[in-house]
XYZ file of C-alpha atoms in Angstrom:
568
model
C -24.518 -4.994 4.483
C -22.424 -8.477 5.339
C -22.109 -9.244 9.479
C -19.177 -11.041 10.381
C -18.555 -13.882 13.230
C -15.650 -12.517 14.677
C -15.045 -15.602 17.192
C -13.834 -17.934 14.476
C -11.093 -18.834 12.339
C -10.263 -17.281 8.701
C -9.444 -20.866 7.272
C -13.665 -21.631 8.764
C -14.745 -18.435 7.060
C -13.657 -20.029 3.963
C -14.776 -23.677 4.416
C -18.219 -21.759 5.187
C -18.330 -20.160 1.549
C -17.193 -23.174 -0.238
C -19.839 -25.486 1.742
C -22.672 -22.760 1.014
C -21.471 -21.703 -2.441
C -19.292 -23.892 -4.186
C -19.748 -22.814 -7.651
C -19.730 -19.201 -6.835
C -16.507 -16.879 -8.034
C -13.842 -16.505 -4.845
C -11.391 -15.049 -7.040
C -10.755 -13.882 -10.755
C -7.250 -14.005 -11.696
C -6.091 -11.515 -14.626
C -3.354 -11.274 -17.009
C -3.095 -9.249 -20.273
C -4.093 -11.033 -23.363
C -5.115 -13.959 -21.718
C -8.798 -15.399 -20.402
C -9.193 -15.094 -16.930
C -8.966 -17.853 -14.476
C -11.756 -17.890 -12.284
C -11.464 -19.734 -9.045
C -14.235 -21.190 -7.368
C -15.267 -21.400 -3.565
C -14.899 -25.572 -3.944
C -12.013 -25.587 -6.346
C -9.573 -23.028 -4.242
C -10.042 -24.693 -0.769
C -9.853 -28.254 -2.875
C -6.869 -27.049 -3.988
C -5.568 -24.987 -0.799
C -5.932 -28.692 1.128
C -3.530 -29.864 -1.397
C -0.886 -27.259 -0.498
C -1.630 -27.541 2.764
C -0.722 -31.553 2.721
C 2.392 -31.023 0.683
C 3.937 -27.748 3.126
C 2.858 -30.196 6.236
C 5.069 -33.110 4.932
C 7.406 -30.827 3.755
C 7.652 -29.277 7.644
C 6.013 -26.533 8.171
C 4.475 -26.375 11.244
C 2.088 -23.561 13.537
C 3.718 -20.224 14.493
C 6.050 -20.510 11.705
C 6.975 -17.780 9.188
C 6.204 -18.916 5.622
C 7.715 -15.974 3.544
C 6.059 -15.887 -0.397
C 7.992 -14.402 -3.131
C 6.079 -15.509 -6.154
C 5.106 -13.531 -9.064
C 1.313 -12.861 -10.086
C 0.447 -16.523 -10.555
C -2.716 -18.582 -10.091
C -1.629 -20.871 -7.552
C -0.544 -17.921 -5.354
C -3.857 -17.725 -3.450
C -4.596 -21.384 -2.386
C -0.459 -21.532 -1.136
C -1.270 -18.673 0.575
C -4.328 -20.070 2.449
C -3.256 -23.446 2.713
C 0.021 -21.765 4.989
C -2.992 -19.823 6.811
C -4.895 -23.292 7.411
C -1.935 -25.118 8.921
C -1.894 -22.202 11.620
C 1.787 -21.005 10.013
C 1.805 -17.452 9.420
C 2.452 -16.222 5.905
C 4.174 -12.992 4.732
C 4.241 -11.929 1.290
C 7.095 -10.297 0.279
C 8.123 -8.228 -2.913
C 9.223 -10.453 -6.119
C 12.450 -8.319 -7.302
C 11.980 -5.814 -10.370
C 14.108 -6.971 -13.160
C 16.408 -3.749 -12.552
C 17.117 -4.712 -8.999
C 20.817 -6.009 -8.361
C 20.530 -9.396 -6.981
C 23.062 -8.318 -3.762
C 20.786 -5.857 -3.525
C 17.577 -8.020 -3.302
C 19.278 -10.451 -1.463
C 20.764 -7.798 1.075
C 16.986 -6.724 1.451
C 15.901 -10.137 2.245
C 18.635 -10.605 4.763
C 17.244 -7.701 6.578
C 13.822 -8.655 6.796
C 14.951 -12.050 7.758
C 16.477 -10.056 11.060
C 13.359 -8.388 11.481
C 10.867 -11.078 10.609
C 11.985 -14.154 11.965
C 11.714 -16.079 8.786
C 11.436 -19.980 9.154
C 10.741 -20.531 5.499
C 10.943 -18.786 1.418
C 8.582 -19.768 -0.388
C 9.715 -18.838 -4.226
C 10.567 -20.018 -8.243
C 13.366 -21.922 -9.034
C 14.317 -18.752 -11.009
C 14.918 -17.230 -7.381
C 17.094 -19.539 -6.498
C 20.568 -18.360 -7.383
C 19.788 -15.507 -5.060
C 17.469 -17.307 -1.872
C 19.817 -20.370 -1.215
C 22.674 -18.315 -0.123
C 20.460 -17.189 3.195
C 19.818 -21.020 3.151
C 23.306 -22.174 3.233
C 24.913 -19.675 6.013
C 25.612 -21.389 8.959
C 24.139 -18.793 11.159
C 20.449 -19.139 9.531
C 17.593 -21.713 10.133
C 15.809 -20.572 7.179
C 14.569 -23.266 4.921
C 13.823 -22.740 0.860
C 10.690 -24.158 -0.849
C 11.572 -23.620 -4.792
C 8.119 -24.074 -6.500
C 8.140 -24.645 -10.509
C 7.071 -22.824 -13.234
C 5.088 -25.111 -14.472
C 2.582 -25.465 -11.498
C 0.524 -29.124 -13.025
C 3.467 -31.338 -13.540
C 6.223 -30.920 -11.210
C 6.068 -34.214 -8.641
C 5.886 -31.403 -5.688
C 2.441 -30.946 -7.024
C 1.140 -34.604 -7.525
C 3.218 -35.746 -4.396
C -0.179 -36.402 -2.472
C -2.779 -38.324 -3.759
C -5.719 -36.971 -1.739
C -6.731 -33.344 -0.151
C -6.847 -32.967 3.025
C -8.701 -30.448 5.455
C -5.652 -29.680 7.983
C -6.844 -27.837 10.834
C -4.838 -27.366 13.875
C -5.837 -26.211 17.211
C -5.901 -23.018 16.791
C -8.229 -19.880 18.576
C -9.058 -16.862 16.946
C -6.438 -14.717 18.660
C -3.989 -17.156 17.837
C -1.368 -14.989 14.843
C -3.027 -15.672 11.588
C -0.331 -13.482 8.607
C 2.421 -11.033 9.093
C 2.674 -8.248 7.116
C 4.876 -5.236 6.906
C 4.315 -1.201 7.449
C 5.605 0.813 4.474
C 8.996 1.563 3.812
C 12.109 0.141 1.590
C 13.434 -3.032 1.641
C 15.058 -4.516 5.083
C 13.625 -1.698 6.518
C 9.828 -2.252 6.962
C 8.662 -3.260 10.702
C 6.908 -6.655 10.816
C 3.326 -6.988 12.379
C 1.856 -9.931 13.359
C -2.073 -10.192 13.173
C -4.382 -12.129 14.690
C -7.626 -13.895 12.868
C -10.071 -11.867 15.348
C -8.230 -8.672 14.727
C -8.772 -9.404 10.704
C -12.146 -10.587 11.153
C -12.999 -7.714 13.663
C -11.950 -5.084 10.645
C -13.591 -6.705 8.353
C -17.139 -6.131 10.222
C -16.113 -2.784 10.868
C -15.009 -1.567 7.410
C -17.225 -3.123 5.251
C -19.830 -1.528 7.463
C -18.078 1.640 6.685
C -17.876 1.173 2.799
C -21.544 -0.514 3.062
C -20.046 -3.778 1.491
C -22.656 -6.428 0.293
C -22.815 -9.585 -1.242
C -23.652 -7.979 -4.870
C -20.037 -6.246 -4.805
C -16.995 -7.121 -6.420
C -13.538 -6.256 -5.767
C -11.024 -5.092 -8.663
C -7.051 -4.530 -8.057
C -3.723 -4.148 -9.382
C -2.701 -3.429 -5.675
C 0.701 -6.007 -4.811
C -0.228 -8.217 -1.801
C 3.132 -7.213 0.423
C 1.046 -3.850 1.166
C -1.817 -3.620 3.179
C -3.961 -2.287 0.980
C -3.967 -4.925 -1.494
C -3.659 -7.433 1.396
C -6.461 -6.419 3.519
C -8.544 -4.679 1.629
C -8.526 -5.877 -1.935
C -7.955 -9.495 -0.833
C -8.662 -10.859 2.890
C -11.640 -8.541 2.932
C -13.693 -10.186 0.101
C -12.215 -13.682 0.836
C -13.510 -12.951 4.069
C -16.797 -11.529 3.335
C -17.384 -13.879 0.629
C -17.520 -11.421 -2.412
C -15.672 -11.816 -5.418
C -12.077 -9.930 -6.169
C -10.234 -9.638 -9.283
C -6.519 -9.605 -8.799
C -4.125 -8.010 -11.948
C -0.784 -8.536 -11.679
C 0.736 -4.690 -10.124
C 3.938 -5.083 -12.675
C 1.891 -5.710 -15.460
C -0.398 -2.587 -14.463
C 2.461 -0.404 -14.166
C 2.822 -0.845 -18.031
C -0.144 -0.844 -19.239
C -2.863 0.897 -16.393
C -5.656 0.617 -18.762
C -5.720 -2.764 -17.568
C -7.518 -2.030 -14.348
C -10.336 -0.343 -16.469
C -10.632 -3.028 -18.627
C -10.850 -5.350 -15.806
C -13.372 -3.108 -13.898
C -15.438 -2.817 -17.090
C -15.290 -6.235 -18.103
C -16.277 -7.718 -14.622
C -18.667 -4.323 -13.582
C -16.672 -4.280 -10.436
C -17.865 -1.731 -7.342
C -14.623 -1.097 -5.428
C -11.273 -0.244 -6.072
C -8.645 1.204 -3.984
C -5.701 3.594 -5.008
C -2.621 4.721 -3.814
C -2.668 8.639 -4.514
C -0.222 8.475 -7.618
C -1.921 6.267 -9.230
C -4.518 8.575 -10.294
C -1.791 10.669 -12.206
C -0.321 7.187 -13.448
C -3.602 6.586 -15.256
C -4.608 10.255 -16.035
C -1.069 10.654 -17.852
C -0.806 7.128 -19.306
C -3.995 5.939 -20.837
C -4.666 7.149 -24.013
C -7.784 7.801 -25.789
C -7.663 5.011 -28.213
C -7.601 2.366 -25.236
C -10.799 3.647 -23.798
C -13.080 2.032 -26.807
C -15.933 0.582 -25.229
C -14.757 0.897 -21.769
C -17.383 2.218 -18.853
C -16.770 2.834 -15.286
C -20.445 3.011 -14.304
C -20.343 0.345 -11.867
C -17.601 1.763 -9.575
C -19.346 2.994 -6.765
C -16.357 3.424 -4.621
C -12.698 4.413 -5.640
C -10.780 4.907 -2.555
C -7.768 6.667 -1.975
C -5.509 5.549 0.640
C -2.798 8.132 0.417
C -1.161 10.702 3.356
C -2.018 13.082 2.429
C -4.226 12.754 -0.876
C -4.198 15.586 -3.292
C -7.086 17.384 -4.527
C -4.915 17.886 -7.970
C -4.801 14.310 -8.654
C -8.749 13.357 -7.903
C -9.920 17.105 -10.474
C -7.286 15.871 -13.343
C -8.657 12.127 -12.734
C -12.558 12.698 -12.769
C -12.205 15.171 -15.752
C -10.359 12.565 -17.623
C -12.486 9.596 -17.200
C -16.174 11.638 -16.687
C -16.524 10.245 -20.105
C -16.575 6.621 -19.265
C -19.433 6.888 -16.817
C -16.845 7.765 -14.319
C -18.978 9.865 -11.025
C -17.122 12.546 -8.689
C -19.250 10.973 -5.862
C -17.085 7.572 -6.461
C -14.103 8.863 -5.258
C -13.516 8.616 -1.502
C -10.800 8.466 0.944
C -9.180 6.240 4.003
C -6.422 6.949 5.966
C -5.059 3.138 6.891
C -1.788 1.359 7.966
C -0.560 -2.007 8.534
C -0.716 -1.496 12.407
C -3.932 -0.963 13.084
C -5.094 -4.356 10.449
C -6.066 -1.430 7.527
C -8.863 1.248 7.438
C -9.002 4.126 10.619
C -10.866 6.453 8.891
C -13.431 6.423 5.579
C -14.861 8.923 3.726
C -18.862 8.290 3.498
C -20.276 5.596 0.689
C -21.999 7.909 -1.988
C -20.673 11.244 -1.454
C -17.219 12.811 -2.652
C -14.740 13.519 -0.039
C -14.915 16.695 1.089
C -12.033 19.202 1.166
C -11.527 22.505 2.360
C -9.077 25.366 1.468
C -6.040 26.572 4.412
C -3.826 28.838 4.305
C -0.571 27.354 3.902
C 0.914 29.172 6.725
C -1.405 28.333 9.337
C -0.765 24.382 8.630
C 2.850 25.239 10.182
C 2.509 27.019 12.970
C 0.055 24.755 14.460
C -3.755 25.368 13.578
C -6.386 25.605 10.570
C -7.015 28.943 8.973
C -9.075 29.207 6.173
C -7.308 30.496 2.874
C -8.219 34.460 2.567
C -9.057 34.839 -1.364
C -6.060 34.972 -3.876
C -3.353 33.794 -1.246
C -1.469 30.560 -1.972
C -3.744 28.215 -0.342
C -3.308 24.387 -0.167
C -6.500 22.468 -0.684
C -7.151 19.324 1.883
C -8.760 16.649 1.293
C -10.601 14.883 4.053
C -9.694 10.895 4.759
C -13.032 10.509 6.735
C -14.649 9.766 9.656
C -13.375 7.095 12.156
C -14.960 3.807 11.167
C -16.490 2.085 14.545
C -13.934 -0.162 16.334
C -11.494 2.981 15.954
C -10.868 6.021 18.038
C -8.951 9.253 16.231
C -6.901 11.769 18.616
C -4.776 14.929 17.570
C -2.055 15.469 20.188
C 0.588 17.674 20.646
C 4.437 17.120 21.704
C 3.393 16.346 25.450
C 0.796 13.665 23.866
C -2.283 15.982 25.363
C -5.558 16.473 23.115
C -6.232 19.635 20.379
C -8.927 21.118 19.681
C -10.765 21.046 15.987
C -8.542 22.912 13.674
C -5.339 22.289 15.142
C -2.385 20.627 13.916
C -0.514 17.825 15.452
C 0.307 14.300 15.499
C -2.585 11.483 14.777
C -2.808 8.516 17.819
C -5.305 5.706 17.016
C -6.675 2.885 19.080
C -7.849 0.245 17.132
C -10.198 -3.163 17.786
C -7.882 -4.620 15.341
C -4.570 -3.167 16.520
C -1.024 -4.895 16.516
C 0.384 -5.573 19.567
C 3.682 -4.395 18.595
C 6.768 -5.224 16.137
C 7.682 -8.812 15.870
C 11.574 -8.703 17.609
C 11.571 -5.019 17.828
C 10.133 -3.780 21.565
C 12.594 -0.790 21.346
C 10.538 0.345 18.259
C 7.243 -0.606 19.779
C 7.884 1.174 22.864
C 8.276 4.443 20.724
C 4.877 4.677 19.130
C 3.125 2.606 21.472
C 1.886 4.575 24.575
C -1.075 3.359 27.128
C -2.944 1.549 23.925
C -2.302 4.217 21.859
C -0.439 4.276 18.515
C 1.351 7.941 17.494
C 1.108 7.311 13.579
C 4.185 9.958 12.854
C 1.349 11.469 10.789
C 0.147 15.048 11.335
C -3.196 16.270 10.623
C -6.061 17.676 11.758
C -9.646 17.160 12.557
C -12.754 19.385 11.706
C -16.141 17.745 13.129
C -15.658 14.102 12.395
C -13.665 14.704 8.941
C -9.837 13.823 9.422
C -7.684 15.618 7.113
C -4.115 13.596 6.836
C -1.563 16.715 5.703
C 2.243 14.987 6.153
C 5.094 13.063 7.518
C 6.247 14.260 11.157
C 9.734 13.077 10.705
C 9.400 14.972 6.875
C 8.637 18.369 7.838
C 11.181 20.941 6.275
C 12.372 23.708 9.169
C 13.657 26.974 7.782
C 14.009 29.352 9.900
C 11.634 27.870 11.812
C 9.083 28.085 9.543
C 7.488 24.302 9.179
C 7.197 23.423 5.402
C 5.210 20.139 4.549
C 7.217 19.005 1.524
C 3.915 17.352 -0.024
C 2.937 21.247 -0.554
C 6.481 22.026 -2.165
C 6.315 18.492 -4.805
C 2.025 19.731 -5.616
C 4.031 22.730 -6.785
C 7.006 21.411 -8.537
C 4.942 19.074 -10.194
C 3.657 21.487 -12.771
C 7.066 22.388 -13.877
C 7.836 22.043 -17.170
C 9.917 19.149 -18.282
C 10.104 16.978 -15.181
C 7.761 13.764 -14.978
C 4.644 14.398 -12.836
C 4.656 12.450 -9.201
C 8.143 11.968 -10.065
C 9.469 14.733 -7.758
C 10.876 14.304 -3.958
C 11.243 17.418 -1.629
C 13.318 17.200 1.836
C 15.622 19.637 3.852
C 19.037 19.106 4.423
C 21.019 21.271 6.996
C 22.751 24.290 6.237
C 25.551 24.791 8.841
C 26.583 28.289 7.800
C 23.198 29.480 7.651
C 22.099 27.472 11.081
C 19.114 26.440 9.252
C 17.614 23.730 6.749
C 17.623 23.887 2.795
C 15.569 23.130 0.644
C 16.019 20.641 -1.545
C 14.673 18.817 -4.775
C 14.797 15.740 -6.714
C 12.863 15.555 -10.175
C 12.857 12.756 -12.550
C 13.158 14.457 -15.821
C 14.462 13.377 -20.034
C 16.049 16.554 -20.118
C 19.826 15.673 -21.538
C 21.938 18.242 -22.192
C 23.208 20.919 -20.125
C 21.129 23.784 -21.258
C 17.940 21.739 -21.174
C 18.630 20.905 -17.474
C 19.225 24.793 -16.440
C 16.020 25.488 -17.967
C 14.340 22.581 -16.043
C 15.642 23.699 -12.917
C 14.557 27.823 -13.795
C 11.090 25.980 -13.797
C 11.403 24.027 -10.762
C 12.724 27.533 -8.633
C 9.978 29.465 -10.161
C 7.289 26.769 -8.994
C 8.856 26.992 -5.378
C 8.653 30.818 -5.571
C 4.712 30.760 -6.035
C 4.228 28.885 -3.310
C 6.655 30.973 -1.172
C 9.890 28.589 -0.516
C 12.961 29.133 -2.155
C 14.435 25.555 -3.394
C 18.438 26.374 -2.484
C 19.780 22.760 -4.264
C 18.103 20.350 -7.276
C 18.999 17.323 -8.274
C 17.664 16.309 -11.382
C 18.106 12.495 -11.900
C 16.523 10.009 -15.159
C 12.837 8.233 -15.139
C 13.036 5.166 -12.386
C 15.715 6.845 -10.434
C 13.739 7.011 -7.536
C 13.664 4.646 -4.678
C 10.072 3.579 -3.709
C 8.899 2.239 -0.380
C 6.406 -0.691 -0.728
C 3.624 1.752 -0.834
C 4.767 2.587 -4.503
C 5.425 5.776 -3.055
C 9.087 7.650 -3.396
C 10.845 7.317 0.046
C 11.944 10.794 0.933
C 14.708 9.429 3.879
C 16.026 6.876 1.086
C 16.240 9.143 -1.881
C 17.734 11.978 0.303
C 20.131 9.561 1.498
C 20.933 8.580 -2.129
C 21.304 12.403 -3.773
C 23.243 13.749 -0.828
C 26.073 11.136 -1.474
C 25.610 10.215 -5.410
C 24.473 13.400 -6.886
C 25.711 17.074 -7.588
C 22.852 19.922 -7.825
C 22.361 21.423 -11.436
C 23.727 24.884 -11.009
């Protein structure tokens, strides 16, 4: 186990690693078709010190928010660390997808700036046409720092003659970074975390997963999301454990990259959203698996709400021949508001699951599924980690007993103090020191089961339905892309209740093919005793995703209702 002093600064932790193990690997920067680039602790700190001197000369000061919009590049890590060393707050934002219209990107960035209070935007010169208008607006105080693509020869990189070790007068309770909760661009809520909160979390979560110096993290996760930023980046940096960082865009196109890196680097830990299990099981071909071994992985941790048993089953069966053990399939419940993890399943054992009667979950208490009846396999997200308390509460905030479905409330040593510049939203979710997550779930013993989002529940004739259940069923319908389905409710004024609507991505092009796909979706709904009233069929990559990589129900609902006509 790795014990951390939480009464210090992140920069001090990094300096300690550079002093004690200067030649040890800190970060392995992985790019498809290239030799991995290794940052040793000595080189990483030296480079971060140089960037700190540059940024200080350019006007970056303690307490300012510096948005990072950079592609997967080996210089990202020391730039990020340099910002923290100055006492400024790094905020990683998503690099725009090539398909995203410049105006949409700019509008999202304006929304992010309004909510987060950006002082600097550190980006690449390729994005200057999209970023520059934000800095020239008379009402804006944002400054932009444009980094070159040729990082080694540009004057900005050679403007300092010697590295410095900036160390402003900070305390462990000073803000360290700004990360955003899940959401679509411009709607994410900014969360500020202190050095102490991050180190407390790394300490307790590291113990929950039995983290040791022999571990190695491997991740393709984007660093603008808490799963990638905290679990796969900050935790290994603070603990002195090496991490392998893969380009998210490259992974989506070639998901074998994660396995390739795990196999070649003998990685032991990785975190994934639920869709990634389906994506890899579907997109990785047997021809890609030559010489790939996954024996080294001791925990592959699913951080979705909910964790889907079918995804684990398919993934385990598909890749068991590579040495992947089912005991490695773990789960965690995590969010930006608590730095990262709230619960974690035990190391060395597969995440437990139970079969629940679907109707009982809707009515508010757990009943085991009768034999041969439609059921929902609920996968545990684990037990609370040290430093976290979890309650299941009803609408009056009263505690519910085991087996009763309610809202999940969390109190944590590493919890945020509120959303930046948004006291109204903060007041909605913080109550007497407890964070009301908006997630529904239940507890059995010490295991916590997450079953859906409170705001996404569909109410049909007084019956509560979880869109996750409907999506799981529809995913098996022929002709649609598995994992690319959204279920939502739309008001039917004539009936006085909601109707169930489905958006599904498909390759079907002719009217006859689309009608056949619609029939399959309706039949899939009938198998779980729901009537699907409207079906919207869309081409591949149509669905809007949140920062967590999951299709956003609210954004896709609004888009479908305003732009599409249901298939008849």
